[in-house]
Amino acid sequence: MTQTLEQQPSGLYLQNSNQQIAFPLKHTEVKAKIAGNISRVEVTQSFENPFTTSLEAVYIFPLPDEAAVDDMLIRIGDRTIQGSIKKRQEAVAIYEQARKQGHTAGLLEQERDNIFTQSLANIKPGEQIDVIIRYSDSLKFEGGNYEFVFPMVVGPRYIPGITIAEDAVGGGSAIAPMTLNQDTDLVSDASRLNAPILPSGMRSSHDINVTIEINAGVEIQDINSPSHQIQIIREEQLVNVKLGGGDTIPNKDLILRYQVSNNKIQTTTLTQADERGGHFALYLIPALEYRPEEIVAKDMVFLIDSSGSQSGEPLMQCQELMRRFINGLNPDDTFNIIDFSDTTQQLSPVPLSNTSQNRSLAINYINRLNAGGGTEMLGGIRTVLNLKTTNPGRLRNIVLLTDGYIGNENQILAEVKQRLQPGTRLHSFGAGSSVNRFLLNRIAELGRGIARIIRHDEPVDEVVEKFFRQINNPVLANIQLQWEGDGESPIMYPSTPPDLFAEQPLVLFGRKSDAHSGKLHISGIAAGGRRYQYSFHLNFPQTGNPAIAQLWGRSRIKDLMNQMVSGDTKGGVEAVTDTALAYQLLSQYTAFVAVSDEIRVNPNQDFISVQVPVEIPEAISHEGIFGNAVAAAPSGAMVNQPMVRRSREAKKQSAPPPMSAPAPAKPMPRFEEMESLAMEHDIPASEPEIGFADVDEFSNLERFSLFSEQLMPQLEEMNLDDQLEDLKALQREESSIPHLQIVSFTGLDQQMIYLLTQYLQAIQLPRGFGGDLVFEFQVNQGRVKQLMLDDEASSLKEQTVIELIRRSLLAWLPSQTFTSTVLLTLRIQA
């Protein structure tokens, strides 16, 4: 039996009233080296076991959303164990087996582009183990300013949808800090996104130190950080930056900005070659001017997040941004305001002209906004994307203001990708200390707009002025890329270059498999209709920065993932996995695992599993996130989560019997209506018998047809006109309802197929669609996981139907003892 915390000696855990919170993560050390546009970062996480039994520590943490994570190792004393990249399912199996056998093991997984999970098993009592993670990243560069960002904490994500399972990490002897951790049909991995958050006023023992070495090759100027106190040490053209001694709490993004004295650095080409081919990174800022008098009238729509996580300083910053936006509009512009939390509201049903009276109306609307409720962003996004255009001559610009604290990012991105009109631009503004940069950056990319992230305490005047200066007229549009030279053309990302705004660079990553040199011609249409062209000479010497290849691989993975925002496809998952393995990169389908050679703890003894608690991001309100009532929260609200868990074996022994998922609500089956009619008039009739062998060929519609054939003649003989007409009407209605049928399967036995068939029959499908859908997924520990659509083998392409069935399959709860890889073909007959 696992020991309780009361039996442990003093150490890195805290007794707080009735709460006991363990702190196995002692320290994080970050060392970054910046050369030109590229950073190479090493993150060392030091874990220590304060208990008298072995420990498993699980830590949810952020990294930059475009970081190419290509190395992980664990250090035990003077020994180093190198991690290896595997397919994620394989890596998890290796880790679990090593943990059960008593080996010390580390597992690094990616949940989102900017959320990662580090698991470290079998830490001996009193022992310290370091986990070292390395990644490469491309610095943001705009208007002569470089920006280096290191995120330190994952903000609490709001989880929409219907809960589909009990807490996947429940049980244990300690009360957790507050978090939301229940999986839903919209966010099936919600339990892996939110770390336990410390109660208000409580500090963990975890601290962080960051050292940044900058070698730009030229003089570096105006080094500053809006987020942290920093120390600057100069050695000729080399600059070292460290955190100030009093700013080591990991509760906000580190932002470091600086300028370089040589503006030629704005156009840069970096190359690298190896056995995989020649790789290049290209940074170009066109030297183009535009005339303010060429400004086109705009229709500005502001979409502001007023949910609970925005409470306090974040909402006040967004309100100040909005006031500046309204007062910065051009005379011929029109505007509207939409705000969302649990519900969506708007200032006006139609765009308002830019008059003093309308501006006053808008400012009053902005000033009355209050933060509260959940972040139901989808409602706001759908509302703003469905707004009708009243004047086609105006360029519509949508500006989203949010912290991005949601778990259903892909659902939002899919909506933008499917519904954004070609002439509309969608921009994103994040205000806060640790916003969801992944969501904000991807929304702007798909929206062909600009992403801006500022802290809650930064001045907004310059930011708003620069934003309007940029969007008033894109300086380069319709960008085309053409290769001149021997061999095949390079594969470049982004595959469709975006329009460029003033002072914004074009950043491309390319790979030429034969590594032959050549020229890359970049052309586009500049302001006023003028044609612009620039050419790069590319050579691929064997020397070069190896990070360039990794960044190309990361860019390819991002492009492939953008194509799967509506859901995983078999071809897309395979392409991401192959790229990640070829370039040794972490992804959502690969993971790093490291295992000690020797058995280090007794595998037959109990162990304690601890999920590392984290600080709430700076300036985020506990009350805004959790409200006053934390326990017994409804679906989609924050709930308590046990932070110290029993061993997994103990959990399994005490788990309740497996149950299948409750079927979605539906009207009373028509069969039951007919059965009631037969009983009312004493007409003998019975439901056709169905066996397991043919259950996949039977449906509610067929049951209705057989029963109605049996009942109809007897009703006609009795001349029950009203009932007869009702039955005929029901028959016509039922015949138009789509019929969902399992036509083939592997990996499920007859009983599981029977249960799945009954479950799927409850789905209310929209009319007018038919075809086959082929899914592949894993069944493990009572859940459907790694669900992929085989888009090539599927004939039905309607996303609404696919999403409905995908969500239903993810919500299905098979037996917890059943484990299998399943291939399932469904047929929908209109």
XYZ file of N, CA, C and O in Angstrom, residues 531-602:
288
model
N 5.258 46.185 -59.582
C 5.796 44.841 -59.446
C 7.133 44.889 -58.718
O 7.972 45.742 -58.977
N 7.315 43.960 -57.796
C 8.551 43.888 -57.000
C 9.203 42.530 -57.237
O 8.526 41.499 -57.345
N 10.563 42.505 -57.320
C 11.279 41.243 -57.463
C 12.614 41.314 -56.750
O 13.286 42.356 -56.755
N 12.984 40.206 -56.123
C 14.278 40.104 -55.439
C 14.777 38.677 -55.643
O 13.988 37.717 -55.648
N 16.095 38.523 -55.809
C 16.660 37.199 -56.076
C 17.747 36.861 -55.060
O 18.533 37.729 -54.662
N 17.784 35.607 -54.663
C 18.799 35.094 -53.751
C 19.615 34.030 -54.476
O 19.062 33.162 -55.157
N 20.935 34.088 -54.322
C 21.823 33.018 -54.783
C 22.012 32.048 -53.622
O 22.488 32.444 -52.554
N 21.673 30.793 -53.839
C 21.749 29.808 -52.758
C 22.772 28.733 -53.095
O 22.704 28.090 -54.156
N 23.741 28.546 -52.197
C 24.706 27.455 -52.265
C 24.595 26.651 -50.976
O 24.186 27.166 -49.938
N 24.985 25.378 -51.043
C 24.809 24.500 -49.885
C 26.132 23.830 -49.502
O 26.361 22.659 -49.799
N 27.017 24.581 -48.854
C 28.269 23.971 -48.389
C 28.009 23.004 -47.249
O 26.974 23.081 -46.565
N 28.927 22.093 -47.029
C 28.755 21.098 -45.969
C 28.809 21.743 -44.584
O 28.274 21.200 -43.619
N 29.466 22.886 -44.480
C 29.459 23.596 -43.214
C 28.151 24.383 -43.086
O 27.431 24.595 -44.060
N 27.866 24.832 -41.929
C 26.646 25.604 -41.725
C 26.032 25.285 -40.382
O 26.485 24.394 -39.654
N 24.992 25.999 -40.054
C 24.311 25.826 -38.777
C 23.346 24.649 -38.869
O 22.383 24.701 -39.639
N 23.577 23.576 -38.089
C 22.675 22.412 -38.183
C 21.247 22.726 -37.772
O 20.321 21.973 -38.098
N 21.049 23.836 -37.069
C 19.687 24.198 -36.659
C 18.811 24.510 -37.860
O 17.570 24.406 -37.764
N 19.402 24.879 -39.006
C 18.607 25.236 -40.179
C 17.775 24.032 -40.648
O 16.599 24.163 -40.986
N 18.403 22.845 -40.664
C 17.673 21.636 -41.062
C 16.536 21.345 -40.086
O 15.418 20.991 -40.494
N 16.822 21.510 -38.785
C 15.793 21.240 -37.790
C 14.612 22.205 -37.936
O 13.451 21.810 -37.796
N 14.913 23.453 -38.234
C 13.850 24.450 -38.371
C 13.020 24.200 -39.635
O 11.815 24.470 -39.656
N 13.673 23.678 -40.697
C 12.878 23.300 -41.878
C 11.923 22.152 -41.515
O 10.739 22.168 -41.870
N 12.441 21.147 -40.795
C 11.595 20.035 -40.395
C 10.440 20.504 -39.530
O 9.301 20.062 -39.691
N 10.729 21.441 -38.619
C 9.665 21.975 -37.755
C 8.635 22.760 -38.571
O 7.433 22.680 -38.312
N 9.093 23.501 -39.576
C 8.180 24.269 -40.424
C 7.303 23.343 -41.255
O 6.121 23.617 -41.469
N 7.879 22.247 -41.723
C 7.078 21.273 -42.470
C 6.006 20.647 -41.572
O 4.845 20.507 -41.979
N 6.381 20.308 -40.345
C 5.418 19.732 -39.411
C 4.294 20.729 -39.132
O 3.110 20.360 -39.111
N 4.649 22.004 -38.945
C 3.620 23.009 -38.684
C 2.667 23.130 -39.872
O 1.444 23.208 -39.691
N 3.188 23.117 -41.072
C 2.353 23.212 -42.266
C 1.417 22.007 -42.359
O 0.225 22.150 -42.670
N 1.934 20.822 -42.080
C 1.106 19.614 -42.123
C 0.037 19.645 -41.038
O -1.112 19.242 -41.273
N 0.390 20.121 -39.848
C -0.585 20.208 -38.761
C -1.669 21.236 -39.070
O -2.833 21.043 -38.705
N -1.302 22.326 -39.747
C -2.306 23.315 -40.148
C -3.340 22.716 -41.097
O -4.485 23.169 -41.139
N -2.918 21.705 -41.862
C -3.852 21.048 -42.775
C -4.785 20.085 -42.045
O -5.772 19.633 -42.618
N -4.477 19.781 -40.773
C -5.280 18.811 -40.012
C -6.010 19.466 -38.847
O -6.322 18.798 -37.862
N -6.283 20.766 -38.940
C -6.982 21.414 -37.830
C -8.399 20.887 -37.663
O -8.985 20.981 -36.586
N -8.967 20.303 -38.717
C -10.316 19.727 -38.616
C -10.292 18.314 -38.057
O -11.354 17.720 -37.833
N -9.116 17.759 -37.834
C -9.001 16.407 -37.283
C -7.879 15.645 -37.952
O -7.529 15.893 -39.115
N -7.301 14.701 -37.218
C -6.183 13.917 -37.735
C -6.612 13.056 -38.915
O -7.680 12.434 -38.895
N -5.768 13.033 -39.940
C -5.952 12.122 -41.061
C -4.778 11.157 -41.102
O -3.673 11.490 -40.658
N -5.024 9.981 -41.640
C -3.976 8.962 -41.655
C -2.764 9.436 -42.446
O -1.620 9.312 -41.992
N -3.007 10.027 -43.626
C -1.892 10.501 -44.440
C -1.134 11.621 -43.766
O 0.105 11.667 -43.802
N -1.857 12.542 -43.121
C -1.199 13.650 -42.442
C -0.383 13.203 -41.254
O 0.747 13.666 -41.049
N -0.933 12.298 -40.454
C -0.212 11.792 -39.280
C 1.050 11.055 -39.702
O 2.123 11.214 -39.096
N 0.934 10.254 -40.756
C 2.121 9.532 -41.230
C 3.184 10.495 -41.735
O 4.385 10.300 -41.490
N 2.780 11.558 -42.441
C 3.748 12.531 -42.954
C 4.437 13.274 -41.816
O 5.663 13.497 -41.855
N 3.675 13.675 -40.793
C 4.281 14.343 -39.639
C 5.237 13.405 -38.923
O 6.364 13.788 -38.566
N 4.806 12.172 -38.701
C 5.635 11.205 -37.988
C 6.935 10.928 -38.732
O 8.016 10.905 -38.139
N 6.844 10.720 -40.044
C 8.043 10.452 -40.838
C 9.013 11.629 -40.786
O 10.236 11.436 -40.654
N 8.489 12.851 -40.889
C 9.353 14.036 -40.823
C 9.994 14.159 -39.457
O 11.200 14.435 -39.336
N 9.214 13.960 -38.407
C 9.739 14.086 -37.047
C 10.822 13.058 -36.770
O 11.854 13.368 -36.148
N 10.643 11.835 -37.226
C 11.658 10.806 -37.012
C 12.918 11.081 -37.835
O 14.040 10.893 -37.365
N 12.741 11.558 -39.084
C 13.888 11.842 -39.948
C 14.734 12.981 -39.392
O 15.963 12.980 -39.536
N 14.085 13.955 -38.740
C 14.809 15.123 -38.226
C 14.947 15.099 -36.706
O 15.355 16.100 -36.121
N 14.615 13.943 -36.090
C 14.774 13.765 -34.638
C 14.040 14.852 -33.855
O 14.595 15.471 -32.934
N 12.784 15.094 -34.223
C 12.017 16.186 -33.641
C 10.835 15.670 -32.822
O 10.177 14.699 -33.198
N 10.572 16.373 -31.740
C 9.377 16.117 -30.966
C 8.161 16.628 -31.727
O 8.204 17.676 -32.375
N 7.064 15.890 -31.668
C 5.803 16.293 -32.293
C 4.671 15.656 -31.505
O 4.910 14.955 -30.517
N 3.433 15.879 -31.933
C 2.318 15.261 -31.232
C 2.255 13.754 -31.458
O 1.544 13.058 -30.740
N 3.022 13.237 -32.421
C 2.988 11.808 -32.724
C 4.327 11.132 -32.468
O 4.485 9.947 -32.763
N 5.297 11.880 -31.946
C 6.575 11.307 -31.542
C 6.888 11.771 -30.127
O 6.317 12.749 -29.641
N 7.808 11.071 -29.466
C 8.180 11.436 -28.101
C 9.605 10.978 -27.839
O 10.109 10.048 -28.484
N 10.270 11.650 -26.900
C 11.601 11.245 -26.449
C 11.467 10.365 -25.218
O 10.673 10.660 -24.304
N 12.254 9.290 -25.176
C 12.261 8.415 -24.011
C 13.714 8.060 -23.679
O 14.535 7.835 -24.576
N 14.032 8.050 -22.390
C 15.369 7.691 -21.909
C 15.201 6.737 -20.735
O 14.382 6.986 -19.839
N 15.980 5.633 -20.720
C 15.835 4.588 -19.703
C 17.209 4.187 -19.182
O 18.142 3.964 -19.966
N 17.320 4.085 -17.856
C 18.586 3.625 -17.261
C 18.794 2.150 -17.563
O 17.833 1.376 -17.672
N 20.059 1.745 -17.688
C 20.352 0.332 -17.966
C 20.014 -0.548 -16.771
O 19.509 -1.663 -16.928
N 20.302 -0.060 -15.569
C 20.138 -0.887 -14.391
C 18.791 -0.649 -13.714
O 18.179 0.416 -13.876
N 18.336 -1.655 -12.971
C 17.141 -1.509 -12.135
C 17.549 -0.736 -10.898
O 18.476 -1.125 -10.183
N 16.861 0.369 -10.612
C 17.300 1.275 -9.561
C 16.386 1.280 -8.343
O 16.762 1.779 -7.283
N 15.145 0.812 -8.483
C 14.245 0.715 -7.326
C 13.563 -0.643 -7.358
O 13.518 -1.311 -8.403
N 13.041 -1.058 -6.224
C 12.330 -2.333 -6.122
C 10.998 -2.202 -6.854
O 10.126 -1.439 -6.431
